[in-house]
PDB file of C-alpha atoms in Angstrom:
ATOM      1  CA  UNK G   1    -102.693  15.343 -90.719  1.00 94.00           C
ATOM      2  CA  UNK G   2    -100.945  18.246 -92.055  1.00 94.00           C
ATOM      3  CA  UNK G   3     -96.904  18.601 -90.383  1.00 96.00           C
ATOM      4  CA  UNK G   4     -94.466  20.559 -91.217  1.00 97.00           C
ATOM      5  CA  UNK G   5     -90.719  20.238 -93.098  1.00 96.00           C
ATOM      6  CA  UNK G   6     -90.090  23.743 -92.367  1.00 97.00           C
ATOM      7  CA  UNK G   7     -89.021  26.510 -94.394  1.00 95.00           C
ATOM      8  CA  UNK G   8     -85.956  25.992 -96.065  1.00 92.00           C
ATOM      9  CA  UNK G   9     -83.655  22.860 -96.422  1.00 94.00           C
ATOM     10  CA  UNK G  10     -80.702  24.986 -94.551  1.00 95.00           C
ATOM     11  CA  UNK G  11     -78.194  22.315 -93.901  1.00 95.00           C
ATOM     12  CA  UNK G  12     -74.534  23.186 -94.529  1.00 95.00           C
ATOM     13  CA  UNK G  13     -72.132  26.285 -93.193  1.00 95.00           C
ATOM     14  CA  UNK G  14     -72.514  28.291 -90.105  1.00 92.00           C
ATOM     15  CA  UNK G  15     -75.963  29.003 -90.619  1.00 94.00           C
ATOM     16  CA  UNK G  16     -77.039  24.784 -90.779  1.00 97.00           C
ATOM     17  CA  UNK G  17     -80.427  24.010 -88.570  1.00 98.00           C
ATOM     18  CA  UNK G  18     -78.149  21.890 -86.976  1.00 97.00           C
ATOM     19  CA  UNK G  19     -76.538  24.438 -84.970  1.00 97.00           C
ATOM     20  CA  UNK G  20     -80.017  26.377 -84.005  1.00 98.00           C
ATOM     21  CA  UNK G  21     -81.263  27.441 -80.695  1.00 98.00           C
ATOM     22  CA  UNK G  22     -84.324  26.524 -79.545  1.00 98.00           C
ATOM     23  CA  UNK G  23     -85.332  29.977 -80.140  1.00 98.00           C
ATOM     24  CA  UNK G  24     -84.481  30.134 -84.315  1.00 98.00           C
ATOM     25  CA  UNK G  25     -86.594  26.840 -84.287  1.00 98.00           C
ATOM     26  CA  UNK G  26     -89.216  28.876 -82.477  1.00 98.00           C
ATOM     27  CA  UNK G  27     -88.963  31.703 -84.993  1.00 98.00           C
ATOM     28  CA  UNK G  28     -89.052  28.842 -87.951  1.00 98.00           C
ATOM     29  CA  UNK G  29     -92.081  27.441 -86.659  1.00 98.00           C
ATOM     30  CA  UNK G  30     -93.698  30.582 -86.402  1.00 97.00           C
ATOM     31  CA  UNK G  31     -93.098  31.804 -89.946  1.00 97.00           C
ATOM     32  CA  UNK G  32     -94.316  28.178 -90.832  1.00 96.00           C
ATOM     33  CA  UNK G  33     -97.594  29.089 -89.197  1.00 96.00           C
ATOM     34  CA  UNK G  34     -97.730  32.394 -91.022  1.00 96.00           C
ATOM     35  CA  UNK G  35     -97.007  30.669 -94.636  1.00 94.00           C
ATOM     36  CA  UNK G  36    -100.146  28.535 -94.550  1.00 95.00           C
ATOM     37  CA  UNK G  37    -102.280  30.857 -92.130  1.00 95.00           C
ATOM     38  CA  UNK G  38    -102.146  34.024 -94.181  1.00 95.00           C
ATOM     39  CA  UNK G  39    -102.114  32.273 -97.322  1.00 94.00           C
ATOM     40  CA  UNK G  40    -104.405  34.901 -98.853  1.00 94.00           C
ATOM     41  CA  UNK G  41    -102.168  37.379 -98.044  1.00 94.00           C
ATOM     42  CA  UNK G  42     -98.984  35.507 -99.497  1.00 92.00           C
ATOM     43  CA  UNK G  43    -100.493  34.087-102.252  1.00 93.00           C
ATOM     44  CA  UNK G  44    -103.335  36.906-103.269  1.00 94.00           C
ATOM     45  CA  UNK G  45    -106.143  34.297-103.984  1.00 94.00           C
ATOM     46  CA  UNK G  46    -108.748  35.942-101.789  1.00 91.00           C
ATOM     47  CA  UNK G  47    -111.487  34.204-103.541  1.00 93.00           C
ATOM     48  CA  UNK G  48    -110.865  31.016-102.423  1.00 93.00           C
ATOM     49  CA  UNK G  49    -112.495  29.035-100.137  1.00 94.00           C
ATOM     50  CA  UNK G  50    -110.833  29.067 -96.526  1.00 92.00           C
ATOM     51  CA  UNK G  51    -108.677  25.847 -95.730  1.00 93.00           C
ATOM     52  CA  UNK G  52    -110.756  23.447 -93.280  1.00 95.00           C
ATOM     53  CA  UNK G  53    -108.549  23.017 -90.822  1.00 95.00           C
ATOM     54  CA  UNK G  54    -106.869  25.191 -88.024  1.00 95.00           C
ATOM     55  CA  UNK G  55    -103.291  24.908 -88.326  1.00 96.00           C
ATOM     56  CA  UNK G  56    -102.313  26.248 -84.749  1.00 94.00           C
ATOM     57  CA  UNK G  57    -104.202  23.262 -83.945  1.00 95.00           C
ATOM     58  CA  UNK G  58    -103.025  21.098 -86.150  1.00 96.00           C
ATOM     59  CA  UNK G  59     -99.724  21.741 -86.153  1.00 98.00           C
ATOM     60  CA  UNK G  60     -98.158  18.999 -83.695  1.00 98.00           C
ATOM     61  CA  UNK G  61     -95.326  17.694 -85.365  1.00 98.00           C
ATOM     62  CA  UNK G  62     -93.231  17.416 -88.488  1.00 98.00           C
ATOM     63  CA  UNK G  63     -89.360  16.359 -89.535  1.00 97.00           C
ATOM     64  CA  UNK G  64     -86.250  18.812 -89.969  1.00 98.00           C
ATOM     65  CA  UNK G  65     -84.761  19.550 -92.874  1.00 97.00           C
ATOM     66  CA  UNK G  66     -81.770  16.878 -93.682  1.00 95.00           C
ATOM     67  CA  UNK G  67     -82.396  15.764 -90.440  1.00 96.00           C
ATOM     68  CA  UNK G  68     -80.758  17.892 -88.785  1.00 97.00           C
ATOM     69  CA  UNK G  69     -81.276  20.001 -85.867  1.00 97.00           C
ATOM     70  CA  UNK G  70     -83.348  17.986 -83.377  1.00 98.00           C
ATOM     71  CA  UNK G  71     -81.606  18.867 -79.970  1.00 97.00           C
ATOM     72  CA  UNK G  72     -82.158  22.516 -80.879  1.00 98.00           C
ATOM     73  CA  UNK G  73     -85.954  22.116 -81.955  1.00 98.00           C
ATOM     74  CA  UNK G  74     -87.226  19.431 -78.969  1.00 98.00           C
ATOM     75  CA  UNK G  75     -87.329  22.626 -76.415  1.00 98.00           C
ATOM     76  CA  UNK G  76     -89.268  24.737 -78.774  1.00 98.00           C
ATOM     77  CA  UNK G  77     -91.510  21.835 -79.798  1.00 98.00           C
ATOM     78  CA  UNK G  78     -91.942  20.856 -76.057  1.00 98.00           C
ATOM     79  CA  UNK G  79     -93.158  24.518 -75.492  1.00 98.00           C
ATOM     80  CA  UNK G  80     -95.790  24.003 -77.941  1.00 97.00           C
ATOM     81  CA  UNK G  81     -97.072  21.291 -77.456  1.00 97.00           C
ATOM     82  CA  UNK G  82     -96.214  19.177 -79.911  1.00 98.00           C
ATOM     83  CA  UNK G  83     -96.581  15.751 -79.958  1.00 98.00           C
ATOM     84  CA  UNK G  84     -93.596  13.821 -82.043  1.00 99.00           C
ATOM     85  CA  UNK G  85     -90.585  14.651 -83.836  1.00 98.00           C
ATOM     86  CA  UNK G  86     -89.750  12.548 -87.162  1.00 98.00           C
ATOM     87  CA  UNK G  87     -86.236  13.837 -87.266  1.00 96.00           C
ATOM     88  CA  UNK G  88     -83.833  11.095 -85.792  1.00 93.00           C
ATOM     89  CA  UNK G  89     -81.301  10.629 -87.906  1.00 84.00           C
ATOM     90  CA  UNK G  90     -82.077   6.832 -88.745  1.00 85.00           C
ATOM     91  CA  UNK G  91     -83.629   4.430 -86.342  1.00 94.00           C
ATOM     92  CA  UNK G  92     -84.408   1.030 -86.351  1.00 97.00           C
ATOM     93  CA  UNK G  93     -87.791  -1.255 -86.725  1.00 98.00           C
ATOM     94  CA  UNK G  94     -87.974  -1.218 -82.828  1.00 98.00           C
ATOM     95  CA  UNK G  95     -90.782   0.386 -80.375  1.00 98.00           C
ATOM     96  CA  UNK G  96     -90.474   3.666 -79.817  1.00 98.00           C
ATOM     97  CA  UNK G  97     -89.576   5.805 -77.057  1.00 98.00           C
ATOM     98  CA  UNK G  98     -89.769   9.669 -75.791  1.00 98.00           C
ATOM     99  CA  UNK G  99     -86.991  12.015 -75.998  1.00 97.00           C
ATOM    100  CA  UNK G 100     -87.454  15.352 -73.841  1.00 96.00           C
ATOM    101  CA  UNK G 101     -91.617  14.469 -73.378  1.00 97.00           C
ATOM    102  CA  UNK G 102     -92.402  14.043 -77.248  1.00 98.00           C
ATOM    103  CA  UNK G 103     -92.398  11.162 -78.847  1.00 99.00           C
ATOM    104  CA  UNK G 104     -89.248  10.397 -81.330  1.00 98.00           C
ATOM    105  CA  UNK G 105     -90.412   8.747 -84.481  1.00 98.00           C
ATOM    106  CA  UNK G 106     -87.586   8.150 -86.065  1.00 97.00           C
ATOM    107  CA  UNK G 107     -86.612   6.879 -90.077  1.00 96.00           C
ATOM    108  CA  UNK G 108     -85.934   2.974 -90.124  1.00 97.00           C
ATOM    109  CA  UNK G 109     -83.581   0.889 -91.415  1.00 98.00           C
ATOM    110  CA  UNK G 110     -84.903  -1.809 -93.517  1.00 98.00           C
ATOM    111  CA  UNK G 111     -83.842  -4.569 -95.791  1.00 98.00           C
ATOM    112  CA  UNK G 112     -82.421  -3.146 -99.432  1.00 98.00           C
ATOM    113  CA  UNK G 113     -82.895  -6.039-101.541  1.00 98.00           C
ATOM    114  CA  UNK G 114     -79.701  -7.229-103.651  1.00 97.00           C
ATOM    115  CA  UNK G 115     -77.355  -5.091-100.812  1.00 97.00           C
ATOM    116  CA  UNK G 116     -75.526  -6.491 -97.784  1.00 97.00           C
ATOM    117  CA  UNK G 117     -76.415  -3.059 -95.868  1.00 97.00           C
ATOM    118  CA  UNK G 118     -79.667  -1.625 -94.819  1.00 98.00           C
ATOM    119  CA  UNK G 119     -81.580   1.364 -95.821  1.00 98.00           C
ATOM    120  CA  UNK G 120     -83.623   4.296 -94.264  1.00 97.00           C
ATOM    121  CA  UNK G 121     -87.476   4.178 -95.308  1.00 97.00           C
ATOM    122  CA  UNK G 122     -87.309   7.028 -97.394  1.00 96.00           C
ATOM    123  CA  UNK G 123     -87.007   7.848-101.031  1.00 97.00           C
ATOM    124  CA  UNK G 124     -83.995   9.960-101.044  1.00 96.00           C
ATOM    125  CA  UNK G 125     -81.441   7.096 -99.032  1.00 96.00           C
ATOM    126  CA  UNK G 126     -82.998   4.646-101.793  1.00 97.00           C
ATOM    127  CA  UNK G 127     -81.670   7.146-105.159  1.00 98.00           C
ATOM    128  CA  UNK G 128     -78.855   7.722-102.781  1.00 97.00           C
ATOM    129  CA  UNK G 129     -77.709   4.260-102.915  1.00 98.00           C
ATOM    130  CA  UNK G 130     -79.124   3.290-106.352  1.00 98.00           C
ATOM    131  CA  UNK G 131     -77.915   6.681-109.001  1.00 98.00           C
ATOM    132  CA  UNK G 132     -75.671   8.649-106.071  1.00 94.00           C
ATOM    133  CA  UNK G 133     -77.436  11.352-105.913  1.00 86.00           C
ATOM    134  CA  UNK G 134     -78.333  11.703-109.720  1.00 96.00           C
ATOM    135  CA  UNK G 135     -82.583  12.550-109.873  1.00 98.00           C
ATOM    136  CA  UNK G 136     -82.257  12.256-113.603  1.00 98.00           C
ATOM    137  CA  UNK G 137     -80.081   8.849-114.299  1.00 98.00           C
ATOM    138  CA  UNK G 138     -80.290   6.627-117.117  1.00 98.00           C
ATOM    139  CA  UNK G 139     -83.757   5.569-117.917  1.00 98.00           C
ATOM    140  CA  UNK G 140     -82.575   1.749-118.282  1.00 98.00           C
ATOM    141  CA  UNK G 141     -81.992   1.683-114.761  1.00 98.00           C
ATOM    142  CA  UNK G 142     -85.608   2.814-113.640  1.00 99.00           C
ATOM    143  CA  UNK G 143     -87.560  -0.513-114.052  1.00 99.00           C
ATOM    144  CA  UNK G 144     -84.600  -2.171-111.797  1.00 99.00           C
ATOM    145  CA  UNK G 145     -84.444   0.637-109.227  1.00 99.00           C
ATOM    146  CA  UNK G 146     -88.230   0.905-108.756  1.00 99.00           C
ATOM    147  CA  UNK G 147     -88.826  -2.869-107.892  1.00 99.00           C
ATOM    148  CA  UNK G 148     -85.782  -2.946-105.272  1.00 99.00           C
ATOM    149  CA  UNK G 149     -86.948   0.775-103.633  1.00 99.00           C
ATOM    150  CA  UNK G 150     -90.779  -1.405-103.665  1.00 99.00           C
ATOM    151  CA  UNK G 151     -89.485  -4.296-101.980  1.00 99.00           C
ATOM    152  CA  UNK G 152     -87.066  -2.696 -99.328  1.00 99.00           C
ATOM    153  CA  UNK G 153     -90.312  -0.853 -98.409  1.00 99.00           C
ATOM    154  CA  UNK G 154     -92.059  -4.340 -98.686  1.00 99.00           C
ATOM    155  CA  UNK G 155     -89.242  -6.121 -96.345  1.00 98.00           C
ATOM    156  CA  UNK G 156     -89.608  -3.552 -93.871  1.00 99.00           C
ATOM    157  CA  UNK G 157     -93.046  -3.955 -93.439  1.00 98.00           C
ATOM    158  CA  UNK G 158     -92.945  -7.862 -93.283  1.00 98.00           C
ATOM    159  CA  UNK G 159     -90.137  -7.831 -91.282  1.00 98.00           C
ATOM    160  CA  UNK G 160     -91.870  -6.018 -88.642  1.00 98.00           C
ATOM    161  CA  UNK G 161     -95.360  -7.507 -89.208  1.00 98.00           C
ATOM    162  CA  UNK G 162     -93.894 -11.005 -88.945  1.00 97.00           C
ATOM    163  CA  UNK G 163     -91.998 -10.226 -85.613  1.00 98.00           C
ATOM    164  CA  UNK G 164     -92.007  -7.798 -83.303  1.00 98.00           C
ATOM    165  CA  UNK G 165     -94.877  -5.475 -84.572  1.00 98.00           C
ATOM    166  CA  UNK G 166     -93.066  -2.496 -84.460  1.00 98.00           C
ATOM    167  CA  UNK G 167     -94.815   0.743 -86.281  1.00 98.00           C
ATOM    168  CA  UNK G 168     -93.123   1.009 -89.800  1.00 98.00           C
ATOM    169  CA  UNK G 169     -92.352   4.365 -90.399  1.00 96.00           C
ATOM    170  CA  UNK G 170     -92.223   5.678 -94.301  1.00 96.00           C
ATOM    171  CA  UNK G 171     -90.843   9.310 -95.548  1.00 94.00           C
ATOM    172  CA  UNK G 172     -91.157  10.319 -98.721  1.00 95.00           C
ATOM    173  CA  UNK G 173     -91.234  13.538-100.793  1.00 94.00           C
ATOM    174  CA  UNK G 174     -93.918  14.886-103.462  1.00 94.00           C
ATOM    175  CA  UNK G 175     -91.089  14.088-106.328  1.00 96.00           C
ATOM    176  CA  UNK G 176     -90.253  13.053-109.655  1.00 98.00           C
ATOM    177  CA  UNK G 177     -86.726  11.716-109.100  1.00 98.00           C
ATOM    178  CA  UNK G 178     -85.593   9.008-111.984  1.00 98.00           C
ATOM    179  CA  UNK G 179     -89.177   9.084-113.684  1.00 98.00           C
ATOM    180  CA  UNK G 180     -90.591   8.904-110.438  1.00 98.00           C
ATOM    181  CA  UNK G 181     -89.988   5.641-109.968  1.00 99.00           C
ATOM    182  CA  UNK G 182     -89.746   6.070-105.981  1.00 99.00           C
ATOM    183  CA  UNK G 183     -93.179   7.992-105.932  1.00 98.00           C
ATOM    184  CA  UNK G 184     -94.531   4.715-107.667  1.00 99.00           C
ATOM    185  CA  UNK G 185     -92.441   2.456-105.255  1.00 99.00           C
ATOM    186  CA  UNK G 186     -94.160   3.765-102.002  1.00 98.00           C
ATOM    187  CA  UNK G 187     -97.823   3.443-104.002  1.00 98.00           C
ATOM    188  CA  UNK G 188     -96.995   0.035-104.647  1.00 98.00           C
ATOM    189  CA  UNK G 189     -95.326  -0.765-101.168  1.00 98.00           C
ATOM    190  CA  UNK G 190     -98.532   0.623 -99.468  1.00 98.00           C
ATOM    191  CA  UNK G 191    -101.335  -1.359-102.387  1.00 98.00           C
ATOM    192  CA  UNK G 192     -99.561  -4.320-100.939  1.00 98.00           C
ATOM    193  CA  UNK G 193     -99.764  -3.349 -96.853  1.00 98.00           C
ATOM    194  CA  UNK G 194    -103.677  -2.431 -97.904  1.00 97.00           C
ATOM    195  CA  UNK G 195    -104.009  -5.659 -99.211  1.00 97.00           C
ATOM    196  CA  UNK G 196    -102.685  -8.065 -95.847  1.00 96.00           C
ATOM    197  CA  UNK G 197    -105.203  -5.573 -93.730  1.00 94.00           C
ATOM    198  CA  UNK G 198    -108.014  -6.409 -96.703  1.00 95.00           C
ATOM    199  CA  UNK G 199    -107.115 -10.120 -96.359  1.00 95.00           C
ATOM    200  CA  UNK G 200    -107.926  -9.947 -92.267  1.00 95.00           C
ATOM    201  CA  UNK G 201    -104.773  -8.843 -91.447  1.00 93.00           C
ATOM    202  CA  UNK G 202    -104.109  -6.597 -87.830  1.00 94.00           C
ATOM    203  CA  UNK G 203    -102.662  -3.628 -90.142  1.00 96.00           C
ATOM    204  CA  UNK G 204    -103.562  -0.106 -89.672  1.00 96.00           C
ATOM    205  CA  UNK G 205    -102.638   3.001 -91.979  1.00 96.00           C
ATOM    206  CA  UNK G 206    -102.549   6.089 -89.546  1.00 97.00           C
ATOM    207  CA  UNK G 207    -100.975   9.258 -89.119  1.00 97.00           C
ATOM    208  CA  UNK G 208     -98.191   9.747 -86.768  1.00 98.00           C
ATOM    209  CA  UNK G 209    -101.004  12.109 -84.888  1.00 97.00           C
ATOM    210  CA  UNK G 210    -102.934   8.717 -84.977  1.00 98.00           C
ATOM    211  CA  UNK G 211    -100.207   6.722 -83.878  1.00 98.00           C
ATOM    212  CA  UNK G 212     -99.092   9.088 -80.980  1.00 98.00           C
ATOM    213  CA  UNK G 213    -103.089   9.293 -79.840  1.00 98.00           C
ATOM    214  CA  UNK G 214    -102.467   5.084 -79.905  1.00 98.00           C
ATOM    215  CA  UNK G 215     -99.409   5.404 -77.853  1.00 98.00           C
ATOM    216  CA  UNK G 216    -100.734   7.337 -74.793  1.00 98.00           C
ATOM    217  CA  UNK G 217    -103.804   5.460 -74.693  1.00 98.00           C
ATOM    218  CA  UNK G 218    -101.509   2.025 -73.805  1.00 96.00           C
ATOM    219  CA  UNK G 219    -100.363   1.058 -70.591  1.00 95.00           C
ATOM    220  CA  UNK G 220     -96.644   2.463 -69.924  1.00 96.00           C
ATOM    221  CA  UNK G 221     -95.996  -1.380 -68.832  1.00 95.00           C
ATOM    222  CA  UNK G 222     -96.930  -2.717 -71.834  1.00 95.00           C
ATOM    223  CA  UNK G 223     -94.717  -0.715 -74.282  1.00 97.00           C
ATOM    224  CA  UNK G 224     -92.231  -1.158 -72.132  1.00 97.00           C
ATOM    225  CA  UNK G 225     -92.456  -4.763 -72.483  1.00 96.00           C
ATOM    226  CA  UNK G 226     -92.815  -4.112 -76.507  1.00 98.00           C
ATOM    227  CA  UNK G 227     -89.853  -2.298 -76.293  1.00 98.00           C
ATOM    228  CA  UNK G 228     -87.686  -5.365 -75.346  1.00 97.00           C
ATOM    229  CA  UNK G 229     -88.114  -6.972 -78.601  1.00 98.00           C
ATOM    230  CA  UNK G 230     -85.150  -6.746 -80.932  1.00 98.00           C
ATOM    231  CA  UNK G 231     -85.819  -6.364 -84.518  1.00 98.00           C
ATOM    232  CA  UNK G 232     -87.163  -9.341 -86.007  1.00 98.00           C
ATOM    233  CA  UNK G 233     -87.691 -10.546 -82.823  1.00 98.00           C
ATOM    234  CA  UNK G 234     -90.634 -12.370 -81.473  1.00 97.00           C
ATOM    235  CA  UNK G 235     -92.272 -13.003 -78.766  1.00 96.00           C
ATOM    236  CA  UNK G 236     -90.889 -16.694 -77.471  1.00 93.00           C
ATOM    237  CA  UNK G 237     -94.138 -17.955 -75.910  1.00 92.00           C
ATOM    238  CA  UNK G 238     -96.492 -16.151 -78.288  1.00 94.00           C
ATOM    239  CA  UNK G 239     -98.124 -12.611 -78.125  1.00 94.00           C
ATOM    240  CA  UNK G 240    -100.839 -13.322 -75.575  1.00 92.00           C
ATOM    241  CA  UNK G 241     -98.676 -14.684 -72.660  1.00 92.00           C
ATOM    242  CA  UNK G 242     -95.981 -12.020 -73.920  1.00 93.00           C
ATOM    243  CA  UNK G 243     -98.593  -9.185 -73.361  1.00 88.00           C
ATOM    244  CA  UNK G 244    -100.042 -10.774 -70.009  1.00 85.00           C
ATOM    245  CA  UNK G 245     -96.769 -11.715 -68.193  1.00 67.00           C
ATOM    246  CA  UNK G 246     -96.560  -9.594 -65.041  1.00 48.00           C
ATOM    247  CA  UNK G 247    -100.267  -8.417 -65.526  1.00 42.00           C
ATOM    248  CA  UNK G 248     -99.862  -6.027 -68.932  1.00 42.00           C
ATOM    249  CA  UNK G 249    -102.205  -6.820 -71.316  1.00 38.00           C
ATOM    250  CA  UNK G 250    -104.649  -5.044 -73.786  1.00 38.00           C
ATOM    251  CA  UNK G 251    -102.342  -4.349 -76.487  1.00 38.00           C
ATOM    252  CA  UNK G 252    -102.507  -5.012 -80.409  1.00 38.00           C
ATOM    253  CA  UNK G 253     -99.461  -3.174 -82.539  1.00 41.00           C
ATOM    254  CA  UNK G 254    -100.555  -2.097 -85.952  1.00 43.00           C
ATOM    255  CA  UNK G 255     -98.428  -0.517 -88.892  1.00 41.00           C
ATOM    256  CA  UNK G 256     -98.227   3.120 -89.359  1.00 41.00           C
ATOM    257  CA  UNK G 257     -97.166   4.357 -92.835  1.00 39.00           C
ATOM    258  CA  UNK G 258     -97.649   8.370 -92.570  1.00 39.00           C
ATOM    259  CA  UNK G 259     -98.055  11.146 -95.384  1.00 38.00           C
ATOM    260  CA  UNK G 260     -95.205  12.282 -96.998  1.00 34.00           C
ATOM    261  CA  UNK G 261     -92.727  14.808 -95.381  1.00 31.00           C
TER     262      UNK G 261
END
């Protein structure tokens, strides 16, 4: 699946995606289009071979820049028929739910290892918290810093996985930060989910387009019954008579780790 950050991380002033209308989302998404549809144009490669996909049909979500924005953008990604949004600004390992028709697939809070506070699944909260702000700290700190970003990614998976099988969402960006040493943590974080579904485990790696497709197919009765588990909460009688009380049934929860965005 190929999403979409947008165009420009415009986050601060009068000018912040924040404060846009539905309609400057609109426009954004359109010149998104344009950047990766007339990419011979823009770049001047013409003899290159045409990208396999169609991107006005594969365009049905992405995540706003600094998270920002979403009330504006929902509208405008309603009218197009999107089918998420990935730009909550921090969530928690629960099922999810729809905001204004699309689904809202928010960043989680998950265990940061060593900390009495949680983190969001994504690289930047984890150098935010570890070198604040610094993408170039001491190099002594890297070995340190990679194994706790690994494990917080690790924690939220078991966490979930153990419990209440809630989807475990993970954002990350195409980055060197500190030796990329968080590029390295979410390799090793998802080696290690690979490995439980390798071992028999009911783990799936999927796309949030995969996910969403997932979601629709289920009975509305049975996510909402999902949905009342806390995090780190299990079912009290077990998953099957959890799943058929009241007549829902049919439902296995996986683990969604999606591309970078």
């Amino acid at each position: 699946e190929i999403g979409t950050h947008f165009n420009g991380h415009f986050c601060a002033g009068t000018g912040s995606v924040g404060n846009w209308t539905p309609q400057q989302w609109r426009s954004e998404i359109d010149q998104a289009k344009s950047f990766v549809k007339q990419w011979r144009t823009n770049s001047g490669w013409t003899d290159v071979e045409p990208l396999p996909f169609d991107y006005d049909k594969e365009l049905v979500g992405g995540r706003t820049p600094c998270l920002l924005g979403q009330d504006g953008l929902l509208p405008a990604a309603r009218e197009l028929g999107w089918r998420y949004d990935a730009s909550s600004p921090g969530g928690r390992q629960v099922w999810p739910v729809k905001k204004q028709g699309i689904w809202d697939l928010p960043l989680q809070q998950i265990p940061f290892p060593g900390r009495s506070f949680e983190v969001l699944s994504m690289d930047y909260n984890m150098l935010a918290n570890q070198s604040l702000n610094s993408t170039n700290a001491p190099a002594h700190n890297h070995p340190a810093w990679r194994r706790q970003a690994a494990q917080a990614y690790i924690s939220g998976f078991r966490r979930a996985y153990e419990t209440n099988r809630a989807p475990f969402f993970v954002g990350n960006h195409f980055e060197q930060w500190n030796g990329g040493i968080y590029m390295d943590a979410v390799e090793e974080a998802l080696r290690h989910i690979a490995r439980e579904k390798e071992k028999g485990g009911d783990v799936r790696l999927v796309s949030f387009r995969q996910f969403t497709d997932w979601l629709d197919a289920q009975r509305p009765e049975v996510l909402d019954r999902l949905r009342t588990l806390d995090v780190g909460q299990e079912p009290a009688g077990g998953w099957k008579d959890f799943l058929n009380d009241g007549g829902a049934g049919g439902a296995t929860a996986g683990t969604e780790a999606p591309n970078a965005a």
